[in-house]
PDB file of C-alpha atoms in Angstrom:
ATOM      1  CA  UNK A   1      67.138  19.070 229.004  1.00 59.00           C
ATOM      2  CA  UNK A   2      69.935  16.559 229.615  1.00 71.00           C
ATOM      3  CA  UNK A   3      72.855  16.995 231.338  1.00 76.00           C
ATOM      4  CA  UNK A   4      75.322  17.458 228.878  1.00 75.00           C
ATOM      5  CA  UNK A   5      72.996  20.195 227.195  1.00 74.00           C
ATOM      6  CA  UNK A   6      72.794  22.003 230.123  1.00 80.00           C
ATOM      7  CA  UNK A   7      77.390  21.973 230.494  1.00 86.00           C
ATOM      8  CA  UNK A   8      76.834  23.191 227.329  1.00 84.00           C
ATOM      9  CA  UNK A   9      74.424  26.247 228.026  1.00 84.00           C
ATOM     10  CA  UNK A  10      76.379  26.991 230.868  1.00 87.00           C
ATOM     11  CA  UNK A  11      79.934  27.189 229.232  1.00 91.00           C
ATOM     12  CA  UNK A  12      77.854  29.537 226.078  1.00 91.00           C
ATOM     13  CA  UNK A  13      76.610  31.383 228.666  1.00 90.00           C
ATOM     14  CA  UNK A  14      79.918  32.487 230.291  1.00 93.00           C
ATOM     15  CA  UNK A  15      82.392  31.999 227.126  1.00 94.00           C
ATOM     16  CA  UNK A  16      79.939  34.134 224.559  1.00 94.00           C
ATOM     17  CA  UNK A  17      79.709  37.458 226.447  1.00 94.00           C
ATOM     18  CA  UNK A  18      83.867  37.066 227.305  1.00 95.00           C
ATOM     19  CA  UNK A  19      84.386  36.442 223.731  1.00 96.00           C
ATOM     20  CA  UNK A  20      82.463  40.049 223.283  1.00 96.00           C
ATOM     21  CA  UNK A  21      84.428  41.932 225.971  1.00 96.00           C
ATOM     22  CA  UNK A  22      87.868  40.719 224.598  1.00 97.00           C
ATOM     23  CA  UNK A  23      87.025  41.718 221.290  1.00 97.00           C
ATOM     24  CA  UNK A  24      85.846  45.235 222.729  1.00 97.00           C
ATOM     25  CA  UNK A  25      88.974  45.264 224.481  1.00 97.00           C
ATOM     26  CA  UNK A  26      91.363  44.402 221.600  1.00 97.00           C
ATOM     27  CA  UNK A  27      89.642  47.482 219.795  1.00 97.00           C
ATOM     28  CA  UNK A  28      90.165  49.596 222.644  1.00 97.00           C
ATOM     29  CA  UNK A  29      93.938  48.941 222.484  1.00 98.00           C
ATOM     30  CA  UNK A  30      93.971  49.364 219.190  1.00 98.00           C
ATOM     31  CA  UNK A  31      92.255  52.761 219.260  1.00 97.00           C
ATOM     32  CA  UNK A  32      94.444  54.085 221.662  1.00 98.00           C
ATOM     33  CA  UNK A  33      98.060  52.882 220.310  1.00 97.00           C
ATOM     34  CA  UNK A  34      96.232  54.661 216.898  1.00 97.00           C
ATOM     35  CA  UNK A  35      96.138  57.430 219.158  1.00 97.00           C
ATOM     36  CA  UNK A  36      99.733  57.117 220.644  1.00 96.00           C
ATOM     37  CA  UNK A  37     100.988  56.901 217.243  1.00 95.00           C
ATOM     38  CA  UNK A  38      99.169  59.837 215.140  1.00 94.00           C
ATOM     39  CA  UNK A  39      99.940  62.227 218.398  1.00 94.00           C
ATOM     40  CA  UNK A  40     103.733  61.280 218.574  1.00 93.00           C
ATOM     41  CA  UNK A  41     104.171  62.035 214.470  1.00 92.00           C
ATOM     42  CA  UNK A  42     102.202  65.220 215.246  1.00 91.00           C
ATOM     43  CA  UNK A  43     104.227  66.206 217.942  1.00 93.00           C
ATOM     44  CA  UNK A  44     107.924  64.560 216.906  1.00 93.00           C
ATOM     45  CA  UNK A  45     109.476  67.945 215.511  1.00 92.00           C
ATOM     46  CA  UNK A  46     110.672  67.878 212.023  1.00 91.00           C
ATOM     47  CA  UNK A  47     109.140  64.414 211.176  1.00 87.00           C
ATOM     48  CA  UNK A  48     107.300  64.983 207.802  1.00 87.00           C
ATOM     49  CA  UNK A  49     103.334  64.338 207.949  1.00 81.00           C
ATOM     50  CA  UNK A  50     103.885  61.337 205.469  1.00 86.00           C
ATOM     51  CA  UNK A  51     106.163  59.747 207.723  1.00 87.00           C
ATOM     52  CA  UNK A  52     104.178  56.805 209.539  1.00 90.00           C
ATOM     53  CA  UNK A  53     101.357  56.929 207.160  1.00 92.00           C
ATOM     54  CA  UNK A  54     101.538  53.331 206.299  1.00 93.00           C
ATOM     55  CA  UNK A  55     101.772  52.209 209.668  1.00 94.00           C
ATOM     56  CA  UNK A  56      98.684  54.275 210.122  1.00 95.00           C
ATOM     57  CA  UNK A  57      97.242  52.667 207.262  1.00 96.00           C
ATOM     58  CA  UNK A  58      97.852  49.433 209.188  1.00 97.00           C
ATOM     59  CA  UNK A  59      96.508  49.905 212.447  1.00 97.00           C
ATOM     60  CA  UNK A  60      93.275  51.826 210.734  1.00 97.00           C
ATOM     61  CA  UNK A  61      93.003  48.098 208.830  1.00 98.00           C
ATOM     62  CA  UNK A  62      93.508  46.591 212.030  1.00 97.00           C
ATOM     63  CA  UNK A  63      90.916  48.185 213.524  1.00 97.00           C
ATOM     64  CA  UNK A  64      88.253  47.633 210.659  1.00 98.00           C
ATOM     65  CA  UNK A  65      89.191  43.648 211.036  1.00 97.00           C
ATOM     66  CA  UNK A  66      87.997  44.309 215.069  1.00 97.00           C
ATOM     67  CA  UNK A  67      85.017  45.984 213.729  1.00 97.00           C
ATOM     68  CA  UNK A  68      84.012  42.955 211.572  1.00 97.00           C
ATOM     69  CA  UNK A  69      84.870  40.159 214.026  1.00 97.00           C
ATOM     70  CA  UNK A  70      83.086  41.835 216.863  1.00 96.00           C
ATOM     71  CA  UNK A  71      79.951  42.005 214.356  1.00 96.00           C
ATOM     72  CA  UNK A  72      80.409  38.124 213.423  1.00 96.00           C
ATOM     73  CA  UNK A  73      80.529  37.771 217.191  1.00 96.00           C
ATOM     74  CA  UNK A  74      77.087  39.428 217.972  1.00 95.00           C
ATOM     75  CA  UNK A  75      75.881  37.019 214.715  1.00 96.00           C
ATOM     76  CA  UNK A  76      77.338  33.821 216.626  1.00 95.00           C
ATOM     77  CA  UNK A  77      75.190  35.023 220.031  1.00 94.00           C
ATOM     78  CA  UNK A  78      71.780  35.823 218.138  1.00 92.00           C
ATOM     79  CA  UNK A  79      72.590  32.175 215.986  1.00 92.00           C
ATOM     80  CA  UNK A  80      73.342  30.477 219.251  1.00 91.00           C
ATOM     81  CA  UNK A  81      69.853  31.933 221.226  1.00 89.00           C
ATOM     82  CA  UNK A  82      68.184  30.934 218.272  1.00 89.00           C
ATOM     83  CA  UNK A  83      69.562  27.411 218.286  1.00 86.00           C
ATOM     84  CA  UNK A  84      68.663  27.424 222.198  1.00 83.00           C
ATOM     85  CA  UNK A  85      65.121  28.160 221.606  1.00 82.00           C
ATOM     86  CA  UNK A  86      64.972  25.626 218.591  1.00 80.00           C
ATOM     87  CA  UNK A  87      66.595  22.682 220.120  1.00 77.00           C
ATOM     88  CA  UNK A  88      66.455  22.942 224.416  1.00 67.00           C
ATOM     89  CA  UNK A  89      63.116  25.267 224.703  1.00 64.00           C
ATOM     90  CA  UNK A  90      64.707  28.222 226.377  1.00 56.00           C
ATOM     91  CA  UNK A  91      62.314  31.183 225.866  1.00 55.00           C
ATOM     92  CA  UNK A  92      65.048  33.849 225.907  1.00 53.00           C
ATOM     93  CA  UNK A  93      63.550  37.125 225.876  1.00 55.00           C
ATOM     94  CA  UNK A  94      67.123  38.835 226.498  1.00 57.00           C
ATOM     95  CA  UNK A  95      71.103  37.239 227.412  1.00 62.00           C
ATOM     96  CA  UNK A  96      72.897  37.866 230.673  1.00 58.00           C
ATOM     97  CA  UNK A  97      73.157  40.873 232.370  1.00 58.00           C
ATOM     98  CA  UNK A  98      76.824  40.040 231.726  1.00 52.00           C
ATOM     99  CA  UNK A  99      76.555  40.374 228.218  1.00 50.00           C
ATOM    100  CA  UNK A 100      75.593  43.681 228.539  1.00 52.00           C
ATOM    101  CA  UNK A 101      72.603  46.027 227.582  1.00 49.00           C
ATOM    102  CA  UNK A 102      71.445  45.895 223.982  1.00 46.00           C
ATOM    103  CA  UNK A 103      68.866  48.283 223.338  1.00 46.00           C
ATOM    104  CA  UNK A 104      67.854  46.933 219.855  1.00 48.00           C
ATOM    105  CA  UNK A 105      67.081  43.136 218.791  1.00 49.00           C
ATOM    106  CA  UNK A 106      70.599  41.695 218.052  1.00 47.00           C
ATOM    107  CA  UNK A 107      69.612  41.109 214.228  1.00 50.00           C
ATOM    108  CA  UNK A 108      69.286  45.142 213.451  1.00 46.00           C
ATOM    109  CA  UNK A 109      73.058  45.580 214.985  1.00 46.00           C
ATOM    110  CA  UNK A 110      74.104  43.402 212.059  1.00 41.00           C
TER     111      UNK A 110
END
């Protein structure tokens, strides 16, 4: 494998699974100002039920958009292991530790 190759695999290696953790933790925030915002219209005396509800709308599309870009994430990994077996011979049985545990092949989470 040449040098440049291996730069590469290193920088995949790191920037991939921090790519997946972001993500994770962009729909963690999101989740939890959903959270913030439902309880406070729950609990905000005399505030109608319909008041909010497009805002809620919002952040429930917001979320959904998370959903989708953290699956197109996992896609980009399993396309980029497959690329490393095709073109630099890694036999890659499983990523990182760092990446975290996947129980299933990354193809069925799709």
């Amino acid at each position: 494998m040449s040098k440049e190759t291996s730069f590469a695999a290193a920088r995949l290696e790191r920037d991939v699974p921090a790519a997946e953790g972001r993500v994770d933790d962009a729909l963690i925030a999101v989740s939890s100002l959903m959270t913030s915002v439902v309880t406070a219209r729950r609990d905000t005396i005399g505030v109608p039920a319909t008041s909010g509800h497009a805002t809620i709308r919002r952040l429930a599309k917001a979320q959904m958009a998370l959903v989708d870009v953290s699956g197109d994430i996992l896609r980009v990994h399993g396309d980029l292991v497959q690329i490393g077996r095709e073109t630099a011979g890694y036999d890659l049985h499983e990523c990182p530790a760092i990446a975290g545990a996947v129980s299933e092949p990354l193809p069925a989470a799709a």
